[in-house]
mmCIF file of C-alpha atoms (C1' of nucleotides) in Angstrom:
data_model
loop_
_atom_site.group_PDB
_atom_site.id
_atom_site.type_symbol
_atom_site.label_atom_id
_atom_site.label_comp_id
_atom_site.label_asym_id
_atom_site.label_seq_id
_atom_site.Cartn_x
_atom_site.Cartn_y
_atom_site.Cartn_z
ATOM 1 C CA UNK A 1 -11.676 7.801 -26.420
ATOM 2 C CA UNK A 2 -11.486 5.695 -22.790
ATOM 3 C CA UNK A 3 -14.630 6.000 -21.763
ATOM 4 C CA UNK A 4 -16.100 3.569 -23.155
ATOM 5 C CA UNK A 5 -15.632 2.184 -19.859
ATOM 6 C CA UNK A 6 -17.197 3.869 -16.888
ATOM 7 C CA UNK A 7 -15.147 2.094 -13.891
ATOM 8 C CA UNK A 8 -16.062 1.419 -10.342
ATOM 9 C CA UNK A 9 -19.499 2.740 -9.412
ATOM 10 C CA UNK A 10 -20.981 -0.944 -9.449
ATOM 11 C CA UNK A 11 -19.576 -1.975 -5.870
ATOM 12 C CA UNK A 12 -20.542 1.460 -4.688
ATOM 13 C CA UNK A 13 -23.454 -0.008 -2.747
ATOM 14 C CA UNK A 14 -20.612 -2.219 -0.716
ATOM 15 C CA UNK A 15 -19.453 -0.851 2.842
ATOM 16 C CA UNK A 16 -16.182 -2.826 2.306
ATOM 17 C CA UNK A 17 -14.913 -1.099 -1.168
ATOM 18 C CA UNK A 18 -15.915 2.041 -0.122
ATOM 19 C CA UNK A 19 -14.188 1.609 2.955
ATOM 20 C CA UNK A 20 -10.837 0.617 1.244
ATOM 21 C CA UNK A 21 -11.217 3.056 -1.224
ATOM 22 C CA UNK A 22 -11.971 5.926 1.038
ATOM 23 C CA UNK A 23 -9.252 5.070 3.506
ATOM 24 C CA UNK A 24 -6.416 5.069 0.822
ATOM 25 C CA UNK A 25 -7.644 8.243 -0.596
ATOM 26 C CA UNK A 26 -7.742 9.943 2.501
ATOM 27 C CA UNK A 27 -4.608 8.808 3.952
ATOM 28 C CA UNK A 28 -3.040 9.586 0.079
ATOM 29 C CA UNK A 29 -4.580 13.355 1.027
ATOM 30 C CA UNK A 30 -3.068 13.363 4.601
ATOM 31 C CA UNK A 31 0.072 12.646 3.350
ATOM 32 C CA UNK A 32 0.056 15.735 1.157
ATOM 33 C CA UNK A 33 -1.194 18.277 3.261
ATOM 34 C CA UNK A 34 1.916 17.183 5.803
ATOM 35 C CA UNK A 35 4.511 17.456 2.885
ATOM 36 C CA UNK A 36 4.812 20.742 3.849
ATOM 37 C CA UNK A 37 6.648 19.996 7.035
ATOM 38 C CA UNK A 38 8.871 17.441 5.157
ATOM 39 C CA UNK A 39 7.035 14.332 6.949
ATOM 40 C CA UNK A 40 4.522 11.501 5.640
ATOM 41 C CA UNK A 41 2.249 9.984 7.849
ATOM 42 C CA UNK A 42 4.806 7.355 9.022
ATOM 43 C CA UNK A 43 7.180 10.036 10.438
ATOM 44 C CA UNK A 44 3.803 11.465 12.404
ATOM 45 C CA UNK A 45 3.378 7.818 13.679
ATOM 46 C CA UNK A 46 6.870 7.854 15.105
ATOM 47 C CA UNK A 47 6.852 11.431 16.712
ATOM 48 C CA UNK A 48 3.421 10.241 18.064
ATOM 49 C CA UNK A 49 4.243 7.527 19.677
ATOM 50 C CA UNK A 50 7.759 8.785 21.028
ATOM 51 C CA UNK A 51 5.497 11.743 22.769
ATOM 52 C CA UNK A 52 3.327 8.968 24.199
ATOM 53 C CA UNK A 53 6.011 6.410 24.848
ATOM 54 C CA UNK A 54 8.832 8.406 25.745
ATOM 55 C CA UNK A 55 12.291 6.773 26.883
ATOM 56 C CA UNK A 56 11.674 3.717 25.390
ATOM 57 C CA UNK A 57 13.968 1.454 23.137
ATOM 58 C CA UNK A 58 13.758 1.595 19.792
ATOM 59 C CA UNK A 59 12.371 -2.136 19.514
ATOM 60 C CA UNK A 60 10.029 -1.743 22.079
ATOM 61 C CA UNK A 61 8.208 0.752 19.997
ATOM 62 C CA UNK A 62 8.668 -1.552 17.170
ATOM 63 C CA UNK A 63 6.635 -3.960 18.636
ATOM 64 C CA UNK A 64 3.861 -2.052 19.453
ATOM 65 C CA UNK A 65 3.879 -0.564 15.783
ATOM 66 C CA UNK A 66 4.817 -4.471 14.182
ATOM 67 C CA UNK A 67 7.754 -2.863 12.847
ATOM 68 C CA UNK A 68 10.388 -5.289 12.753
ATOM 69 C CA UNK A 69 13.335 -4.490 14.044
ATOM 70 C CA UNK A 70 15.612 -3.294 10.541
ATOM 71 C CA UNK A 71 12.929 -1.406 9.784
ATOM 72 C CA UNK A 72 13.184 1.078 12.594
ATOM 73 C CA UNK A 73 16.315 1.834 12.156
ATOM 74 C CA UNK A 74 15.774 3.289 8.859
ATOM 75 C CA UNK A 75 12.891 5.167 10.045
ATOM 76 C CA UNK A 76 14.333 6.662 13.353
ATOM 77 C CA UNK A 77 17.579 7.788 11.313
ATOM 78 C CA UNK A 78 15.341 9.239 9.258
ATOM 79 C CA UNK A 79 13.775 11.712 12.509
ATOM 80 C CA UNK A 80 17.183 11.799 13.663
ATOM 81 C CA UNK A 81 18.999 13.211 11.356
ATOM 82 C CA UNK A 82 16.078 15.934 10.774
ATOM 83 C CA UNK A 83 16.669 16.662 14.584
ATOM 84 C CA UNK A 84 13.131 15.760 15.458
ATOM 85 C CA UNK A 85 13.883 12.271 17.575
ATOM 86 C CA UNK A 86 17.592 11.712 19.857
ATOM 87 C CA UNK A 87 18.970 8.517 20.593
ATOM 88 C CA UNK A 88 19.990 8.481 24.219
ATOM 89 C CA UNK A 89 22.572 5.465 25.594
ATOM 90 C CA UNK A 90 20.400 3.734 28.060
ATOM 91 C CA UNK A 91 23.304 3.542 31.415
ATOM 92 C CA UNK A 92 21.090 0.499 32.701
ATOM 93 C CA UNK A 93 21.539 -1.316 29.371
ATOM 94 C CA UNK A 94 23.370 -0.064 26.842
ATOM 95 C CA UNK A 95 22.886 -1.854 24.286
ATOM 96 C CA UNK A 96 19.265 -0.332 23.932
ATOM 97 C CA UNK A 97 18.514 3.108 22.605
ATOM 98 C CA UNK A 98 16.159 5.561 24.651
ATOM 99 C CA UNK A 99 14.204 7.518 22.186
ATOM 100 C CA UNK A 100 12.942 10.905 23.187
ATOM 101 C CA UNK A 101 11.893 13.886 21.318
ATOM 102 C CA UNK A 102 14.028 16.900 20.439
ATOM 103 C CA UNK A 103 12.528 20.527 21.454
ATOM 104 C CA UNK A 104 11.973 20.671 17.378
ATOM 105 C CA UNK A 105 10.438 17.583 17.138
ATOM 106 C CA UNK A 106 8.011 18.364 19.744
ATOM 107 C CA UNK A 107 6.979 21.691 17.398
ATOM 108 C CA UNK A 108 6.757 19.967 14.754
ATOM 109 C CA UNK A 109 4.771 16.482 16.133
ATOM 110 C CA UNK A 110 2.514 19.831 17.841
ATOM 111 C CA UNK A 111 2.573 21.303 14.158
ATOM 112 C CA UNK A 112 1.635 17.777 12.656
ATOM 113 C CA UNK A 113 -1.126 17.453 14.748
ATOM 114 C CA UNK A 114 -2.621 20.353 13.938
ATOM 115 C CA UNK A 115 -2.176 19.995 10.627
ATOM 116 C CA UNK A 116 -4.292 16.435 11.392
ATOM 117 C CA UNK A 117 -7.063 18.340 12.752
ATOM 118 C CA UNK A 118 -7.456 20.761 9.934
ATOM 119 C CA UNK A 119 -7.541 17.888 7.543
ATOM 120 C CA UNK A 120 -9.766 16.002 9.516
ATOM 121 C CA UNK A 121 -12.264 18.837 9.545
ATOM 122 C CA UNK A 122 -11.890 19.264 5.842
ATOM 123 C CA UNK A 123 -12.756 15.575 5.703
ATOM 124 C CA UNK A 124 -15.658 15.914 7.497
ATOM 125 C CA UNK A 125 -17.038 19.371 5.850
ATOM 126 C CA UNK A 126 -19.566 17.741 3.698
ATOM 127 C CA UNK A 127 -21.418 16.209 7.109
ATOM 128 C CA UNK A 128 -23.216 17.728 9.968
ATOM 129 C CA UNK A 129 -22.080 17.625 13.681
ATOM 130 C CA UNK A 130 -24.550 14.760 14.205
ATOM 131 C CA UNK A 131 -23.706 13.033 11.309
ATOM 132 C CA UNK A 132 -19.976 13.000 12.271
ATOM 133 C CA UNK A 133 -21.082 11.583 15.120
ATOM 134 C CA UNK A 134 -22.992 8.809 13.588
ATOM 135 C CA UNK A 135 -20.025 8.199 11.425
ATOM 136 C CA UNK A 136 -17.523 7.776 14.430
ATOM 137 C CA UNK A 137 -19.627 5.875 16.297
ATOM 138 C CA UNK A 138 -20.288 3.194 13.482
ATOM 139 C CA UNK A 139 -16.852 3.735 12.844
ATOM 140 C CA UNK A 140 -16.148 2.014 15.706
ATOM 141 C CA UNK A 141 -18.114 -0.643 15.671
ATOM 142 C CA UNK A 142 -16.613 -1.943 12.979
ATOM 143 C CA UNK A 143 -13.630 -1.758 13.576
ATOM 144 C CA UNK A 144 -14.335 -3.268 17.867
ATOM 145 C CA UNK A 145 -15.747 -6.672 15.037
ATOM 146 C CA UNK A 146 -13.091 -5.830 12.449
ATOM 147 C CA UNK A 147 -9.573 -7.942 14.002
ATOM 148 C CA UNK A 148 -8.397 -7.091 17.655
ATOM 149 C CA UNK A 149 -7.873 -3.433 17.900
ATOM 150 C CA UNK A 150 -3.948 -2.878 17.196
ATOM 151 C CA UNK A 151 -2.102 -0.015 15.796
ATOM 152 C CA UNK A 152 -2.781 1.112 11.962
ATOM 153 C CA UNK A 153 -1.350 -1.576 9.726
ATOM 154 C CA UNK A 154 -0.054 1.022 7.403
ATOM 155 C CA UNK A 155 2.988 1.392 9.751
ATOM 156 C CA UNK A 156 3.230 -2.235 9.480
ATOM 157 C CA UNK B 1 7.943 -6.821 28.029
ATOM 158 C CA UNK B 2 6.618 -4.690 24.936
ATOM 159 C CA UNK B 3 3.418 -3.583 26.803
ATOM 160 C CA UNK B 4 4.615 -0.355 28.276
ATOM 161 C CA UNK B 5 3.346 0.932 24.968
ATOM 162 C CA UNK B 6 0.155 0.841 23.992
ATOM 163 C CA UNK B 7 0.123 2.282 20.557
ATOM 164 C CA UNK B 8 -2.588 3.677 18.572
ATOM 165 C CA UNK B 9 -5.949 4.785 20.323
ATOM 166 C CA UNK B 10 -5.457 8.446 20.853
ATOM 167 C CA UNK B 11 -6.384 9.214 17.117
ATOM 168 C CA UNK B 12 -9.606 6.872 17.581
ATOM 169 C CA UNK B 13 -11.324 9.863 17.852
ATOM 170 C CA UNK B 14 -10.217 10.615 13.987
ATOM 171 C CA UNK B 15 -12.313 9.593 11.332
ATOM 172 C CA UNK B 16 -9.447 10.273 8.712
ATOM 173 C CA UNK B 17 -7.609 7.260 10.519
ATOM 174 C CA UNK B 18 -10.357 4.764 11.340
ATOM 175 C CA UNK B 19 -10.899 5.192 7.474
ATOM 176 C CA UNK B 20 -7.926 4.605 6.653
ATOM 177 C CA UNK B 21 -6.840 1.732 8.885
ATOM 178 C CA UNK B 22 -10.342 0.126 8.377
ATOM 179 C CA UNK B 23 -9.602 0.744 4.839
ATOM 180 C CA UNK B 24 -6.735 -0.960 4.894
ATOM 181 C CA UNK B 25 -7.684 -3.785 7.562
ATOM 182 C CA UNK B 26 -10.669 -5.160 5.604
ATOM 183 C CA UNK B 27 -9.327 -4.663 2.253
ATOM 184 C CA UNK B 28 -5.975 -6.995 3.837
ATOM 185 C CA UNK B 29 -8.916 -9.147 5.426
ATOM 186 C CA UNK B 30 -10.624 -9.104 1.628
ATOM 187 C CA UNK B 31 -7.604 -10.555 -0.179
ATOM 188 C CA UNK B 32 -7.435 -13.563 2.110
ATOM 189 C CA UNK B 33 -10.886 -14.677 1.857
ATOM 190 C CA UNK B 34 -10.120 -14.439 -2.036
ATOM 191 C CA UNK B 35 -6.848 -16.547 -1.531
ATOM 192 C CA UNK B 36 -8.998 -20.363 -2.034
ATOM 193 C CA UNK B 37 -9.428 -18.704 -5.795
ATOM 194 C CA UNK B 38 -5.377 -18.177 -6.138
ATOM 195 C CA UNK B 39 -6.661 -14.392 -7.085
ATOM 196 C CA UNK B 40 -6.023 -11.329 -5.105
ATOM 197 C CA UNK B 41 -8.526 -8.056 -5.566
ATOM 198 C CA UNK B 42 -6.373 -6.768 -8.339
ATOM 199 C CA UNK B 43 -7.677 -9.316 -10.351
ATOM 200 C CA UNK B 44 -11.172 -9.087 -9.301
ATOM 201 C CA UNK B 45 -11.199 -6.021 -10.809
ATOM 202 C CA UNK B 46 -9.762 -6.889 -13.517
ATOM 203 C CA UNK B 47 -12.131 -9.672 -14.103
ATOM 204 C CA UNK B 48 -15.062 -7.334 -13.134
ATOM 205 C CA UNK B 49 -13.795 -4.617 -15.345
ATOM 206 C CA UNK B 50 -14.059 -7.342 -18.300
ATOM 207 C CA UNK B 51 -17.149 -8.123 -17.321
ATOM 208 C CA UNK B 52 -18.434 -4.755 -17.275
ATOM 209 C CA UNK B 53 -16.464 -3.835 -20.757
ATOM 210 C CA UNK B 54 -16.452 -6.695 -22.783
ATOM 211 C CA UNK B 55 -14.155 -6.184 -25.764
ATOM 212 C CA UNK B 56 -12.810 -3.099 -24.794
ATOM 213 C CA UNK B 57 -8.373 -2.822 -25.580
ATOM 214 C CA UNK B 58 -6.091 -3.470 -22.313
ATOM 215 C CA UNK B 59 -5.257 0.335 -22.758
ATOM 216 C CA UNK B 60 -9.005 1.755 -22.754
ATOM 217 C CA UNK B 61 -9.588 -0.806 -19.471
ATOM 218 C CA UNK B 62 -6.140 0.578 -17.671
ATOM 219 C CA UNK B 63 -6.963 4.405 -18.838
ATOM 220 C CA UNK B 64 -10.122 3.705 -16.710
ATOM 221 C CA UNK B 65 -8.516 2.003 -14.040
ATOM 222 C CA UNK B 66 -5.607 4.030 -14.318
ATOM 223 C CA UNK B 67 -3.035 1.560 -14.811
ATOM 224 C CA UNK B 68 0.044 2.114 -17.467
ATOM 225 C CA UNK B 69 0.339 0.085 -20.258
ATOM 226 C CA UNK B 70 3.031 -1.498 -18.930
ATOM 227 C CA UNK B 71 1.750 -3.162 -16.008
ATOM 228 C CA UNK B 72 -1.501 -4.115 -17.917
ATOM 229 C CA UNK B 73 0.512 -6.420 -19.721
ATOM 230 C CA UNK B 74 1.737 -8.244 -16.471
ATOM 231 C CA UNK B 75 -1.997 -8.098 -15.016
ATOM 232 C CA UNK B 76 -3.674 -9.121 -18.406
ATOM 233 C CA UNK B 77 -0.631 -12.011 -18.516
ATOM 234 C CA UNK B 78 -1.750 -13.323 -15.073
ATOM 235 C CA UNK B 79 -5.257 -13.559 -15.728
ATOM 236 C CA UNK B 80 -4.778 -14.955 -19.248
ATOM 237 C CA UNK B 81 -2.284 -18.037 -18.311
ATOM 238 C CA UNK B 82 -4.789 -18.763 -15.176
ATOM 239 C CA UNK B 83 -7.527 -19.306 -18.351
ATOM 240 C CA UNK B 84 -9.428 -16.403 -17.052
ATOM 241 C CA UNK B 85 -9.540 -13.907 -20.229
ATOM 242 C CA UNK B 86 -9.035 -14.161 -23.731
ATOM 243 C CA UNK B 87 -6.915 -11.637 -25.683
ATOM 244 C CA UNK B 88 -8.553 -11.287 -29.111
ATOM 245 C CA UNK B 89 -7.310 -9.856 -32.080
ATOM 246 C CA UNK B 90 -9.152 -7.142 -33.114
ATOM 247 C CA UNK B 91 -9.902 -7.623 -36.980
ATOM 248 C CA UNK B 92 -10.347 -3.541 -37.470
ATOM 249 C CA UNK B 93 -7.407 -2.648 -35.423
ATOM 250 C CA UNK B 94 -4.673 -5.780 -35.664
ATOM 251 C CA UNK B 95 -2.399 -4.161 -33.188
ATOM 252 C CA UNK B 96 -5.486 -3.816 -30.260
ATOM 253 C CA UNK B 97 -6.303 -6.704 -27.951
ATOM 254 C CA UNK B 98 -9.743 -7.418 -27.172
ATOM 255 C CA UNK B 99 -10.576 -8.651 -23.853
ATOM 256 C CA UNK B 100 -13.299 -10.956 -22.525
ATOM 257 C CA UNK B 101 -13.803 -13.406 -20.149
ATOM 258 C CA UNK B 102 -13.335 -16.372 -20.851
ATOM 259 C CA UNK B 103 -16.204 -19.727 -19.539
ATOM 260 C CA UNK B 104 -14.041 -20.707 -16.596
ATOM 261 C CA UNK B 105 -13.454 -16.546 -16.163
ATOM 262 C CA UNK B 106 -16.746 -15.925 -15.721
ATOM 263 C CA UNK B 107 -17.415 -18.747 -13.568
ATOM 264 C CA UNK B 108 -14.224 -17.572 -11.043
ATOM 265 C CA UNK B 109 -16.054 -14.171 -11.574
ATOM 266 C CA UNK B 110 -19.496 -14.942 -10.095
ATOM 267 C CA UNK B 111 -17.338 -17.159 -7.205
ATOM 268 C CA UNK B 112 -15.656 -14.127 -6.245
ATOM 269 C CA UNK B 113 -18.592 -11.730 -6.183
ATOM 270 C CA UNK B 114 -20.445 -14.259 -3.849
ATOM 271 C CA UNK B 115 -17.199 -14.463 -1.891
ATOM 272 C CA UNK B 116 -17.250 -10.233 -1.956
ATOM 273 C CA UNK B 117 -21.140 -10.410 -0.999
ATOM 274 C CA UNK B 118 -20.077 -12.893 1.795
ATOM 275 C CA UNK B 119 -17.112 -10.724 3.312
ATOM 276 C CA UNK B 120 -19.658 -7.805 3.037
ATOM 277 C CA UNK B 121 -21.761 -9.432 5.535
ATOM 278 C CA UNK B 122 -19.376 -10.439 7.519
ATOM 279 C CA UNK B 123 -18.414 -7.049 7.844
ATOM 280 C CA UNK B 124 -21.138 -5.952 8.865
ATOM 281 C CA UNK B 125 -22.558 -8.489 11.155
ATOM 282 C CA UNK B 126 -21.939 -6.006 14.156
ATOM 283 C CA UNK B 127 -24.546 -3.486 12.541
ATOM 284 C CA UNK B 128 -28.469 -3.308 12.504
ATOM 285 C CA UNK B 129 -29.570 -3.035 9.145
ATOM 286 C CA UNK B 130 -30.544 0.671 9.491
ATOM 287 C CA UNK B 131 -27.211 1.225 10.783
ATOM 288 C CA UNK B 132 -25.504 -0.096 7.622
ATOM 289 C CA UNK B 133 -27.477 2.055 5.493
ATOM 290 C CA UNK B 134 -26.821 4.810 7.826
ATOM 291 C CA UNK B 135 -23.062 4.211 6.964
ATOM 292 C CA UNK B 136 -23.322 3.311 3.829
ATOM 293 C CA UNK B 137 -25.218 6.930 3.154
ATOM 294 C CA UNK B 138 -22.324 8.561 5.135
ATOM 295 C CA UNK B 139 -19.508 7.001 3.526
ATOM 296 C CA UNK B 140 -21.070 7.895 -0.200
ATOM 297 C CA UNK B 141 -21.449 11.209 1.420
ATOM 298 C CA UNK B 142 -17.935 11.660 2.432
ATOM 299 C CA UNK B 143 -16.637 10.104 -1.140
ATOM 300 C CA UNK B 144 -19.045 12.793 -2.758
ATOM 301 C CA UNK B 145 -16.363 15.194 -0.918
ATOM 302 C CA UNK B 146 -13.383 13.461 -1.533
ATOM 303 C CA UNK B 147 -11.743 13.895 -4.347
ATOM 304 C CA UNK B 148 -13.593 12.663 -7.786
ATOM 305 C CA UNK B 149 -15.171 9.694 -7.870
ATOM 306 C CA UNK B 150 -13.087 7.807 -10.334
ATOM 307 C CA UNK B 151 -11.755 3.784 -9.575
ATOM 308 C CA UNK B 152 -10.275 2.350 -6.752
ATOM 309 C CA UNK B 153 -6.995 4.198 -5.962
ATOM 310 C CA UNK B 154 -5.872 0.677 -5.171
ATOM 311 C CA UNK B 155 -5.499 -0.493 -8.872
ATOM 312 C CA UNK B 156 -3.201 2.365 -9.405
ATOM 313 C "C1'" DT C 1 23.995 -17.804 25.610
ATOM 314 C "C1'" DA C 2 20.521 -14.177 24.692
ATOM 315 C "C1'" DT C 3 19.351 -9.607 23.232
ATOM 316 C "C1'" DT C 4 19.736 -4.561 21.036
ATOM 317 C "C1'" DG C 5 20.648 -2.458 17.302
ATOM 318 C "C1'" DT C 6 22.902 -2.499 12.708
ATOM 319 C "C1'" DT C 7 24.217 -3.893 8.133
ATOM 320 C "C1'" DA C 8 24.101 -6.769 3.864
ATOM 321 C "C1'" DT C 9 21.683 -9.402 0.676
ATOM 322 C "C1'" DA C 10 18.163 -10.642 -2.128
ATOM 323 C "C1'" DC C 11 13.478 -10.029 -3.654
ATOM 324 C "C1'" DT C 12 9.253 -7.697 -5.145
ATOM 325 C "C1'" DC C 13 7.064 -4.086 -7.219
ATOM 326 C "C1'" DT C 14 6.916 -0.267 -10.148
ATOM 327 C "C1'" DA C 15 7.666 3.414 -13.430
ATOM 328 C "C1'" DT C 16 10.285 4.919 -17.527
ATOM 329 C "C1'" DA C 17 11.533 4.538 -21.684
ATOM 330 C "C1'" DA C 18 13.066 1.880 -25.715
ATOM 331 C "C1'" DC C 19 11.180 -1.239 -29.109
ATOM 332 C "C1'" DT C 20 7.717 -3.947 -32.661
ATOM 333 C "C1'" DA C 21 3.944 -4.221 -35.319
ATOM 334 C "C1'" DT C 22 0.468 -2.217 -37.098
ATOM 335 C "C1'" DA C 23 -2.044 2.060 -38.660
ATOM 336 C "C1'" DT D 1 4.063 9.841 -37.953
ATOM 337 C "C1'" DA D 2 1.340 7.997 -34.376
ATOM 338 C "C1'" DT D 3 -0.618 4.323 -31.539
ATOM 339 C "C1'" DA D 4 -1.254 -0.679 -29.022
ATOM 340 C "C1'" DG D 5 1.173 -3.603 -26.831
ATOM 341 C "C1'" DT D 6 5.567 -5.454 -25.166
ATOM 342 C "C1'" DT D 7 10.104 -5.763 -23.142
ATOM 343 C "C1'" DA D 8 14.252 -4.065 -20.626
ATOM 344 C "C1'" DT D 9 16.252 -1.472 -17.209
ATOM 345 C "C1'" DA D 10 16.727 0.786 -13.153
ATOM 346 C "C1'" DG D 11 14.940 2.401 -8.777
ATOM 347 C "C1'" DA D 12 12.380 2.232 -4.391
ATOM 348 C "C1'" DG D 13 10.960 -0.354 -0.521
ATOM 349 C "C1'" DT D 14 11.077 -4.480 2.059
ATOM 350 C "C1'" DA D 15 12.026 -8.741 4.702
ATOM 351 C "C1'" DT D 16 15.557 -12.106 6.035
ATOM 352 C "C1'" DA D 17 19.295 -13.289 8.090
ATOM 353 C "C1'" DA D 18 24.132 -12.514 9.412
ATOM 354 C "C1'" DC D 19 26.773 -9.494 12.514
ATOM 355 C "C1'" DA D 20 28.730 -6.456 16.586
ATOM 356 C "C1'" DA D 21 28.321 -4.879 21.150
ATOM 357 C "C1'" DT D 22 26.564 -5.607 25.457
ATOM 358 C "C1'" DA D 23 24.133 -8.277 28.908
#
DNA sequence: TATTGTTATACTCTATAACTATA
DNA sequence: TATAGTTATAGAGTATAACAATA
């Protein structure tokens, strides 16, 4: 039998494990509940940030994801050819690419998101308005003392 | 210039990703402050896993941790040539290894759990007391939700 | 000459499954 | 025959640097 060994609960007490633990099981969660739209949470990160940042080159998003440059090309091929993300020739400069979303891609980014929220809520389920509030808050604080702000390093 | 974009803080409303970018921020921020010991965090718990289960078999250690066999071997090879653990033969069973740590293990061992205690702090050096306990109650509360217990999702 | 995007190469990490030695 | 550990192989994912088109 394998349990002689009873792993893990010892650092339990530490903010820092939990925190590392929680955050890949959650984001290993969020990934699942978007597999039904054929997406992982990369893909979301790209349709979000073409919504926010739309018309911009395709290393010009890289940079404000720390994507290099080889990388994105992978990744917006990968939106493009599922008709969520076009690659418009920029007349000013065409060299650069000027990324905007497709009519589908908007659904589905407006699907995605949804999805987010659900999953979010079921994250939360176990806690109380308040204490999602507390949570957030000291959420933040942490992360305002933990390295200067940036984008989520798992796109990185 | 790159800074038409400025990626990221719409979701900062989102616990699911401060979680998991904190997650993945301090755990990154973990493994550095490890570096000076020429470990990484998969070896910390390897070493505290040895500590916790002296004399257990690599197999009964990764079925805990969730590790295959295979990649024990490569993990249990590391921390052996670095003089960290001892593979015994077991007398009963010839063809089981028995692990423990070894003098200079444990030593490296309590190191790194000071170095963990240290990085804890200076997590949390933005919080009052009562708010670390605060989080530390909501995070437990949270990984009471999600998902069963078990080890860090990290080792596997 | 510098820059955007692309491609090619090499490297790391991992899982799978074959293998050995013991049981 | 079954199990502990090991090794071999093949696949995914990645960064690096060379390359083409345009500026």
């Amino acid at each position: 039998m394998a349990e002689g060994v009873d792993a893990g609960e010892v650092l339990g007490g530490s903010v820092g494990f939990l925190l590392s633990k929680l955050g890949m099981t959650s984001a290993t969660q969020f990934a699942e509940t978007l597999e039904p739209l054929g997406i992982d949470p990369r893909h979301f990160g790209i349709l979000r940030i073409v919504e926010m940042a739309s018309g911009q080159s395709q290393q010009q998003l890289g940079e404000a994801l720390h994507i290099p440059p080889s990388r994105m090309v992978a990744l917006i091929d990968d939106v493009e050819q599922r008709g969520l993300v076009e690659r418009r020739r920029n007349p000013k400069d065409r060299r650069a690419h000027a990324l905007h979303l497709t009519p589908k891609g908007r659904k589905l980014y407006d699907q995605a998101l949804a999805i987010a929220t659900e999953y979010e809520e079921h994250l939360c389920e176990g806690l109380s308005e308040r204490e999602r509030d507390q949570l957030l808050t000291l959420l933040h604080k942490l992360a305002a003392a933990c390295g200067p702000a940036g984008s989520h390093p798992g796109m990185a």
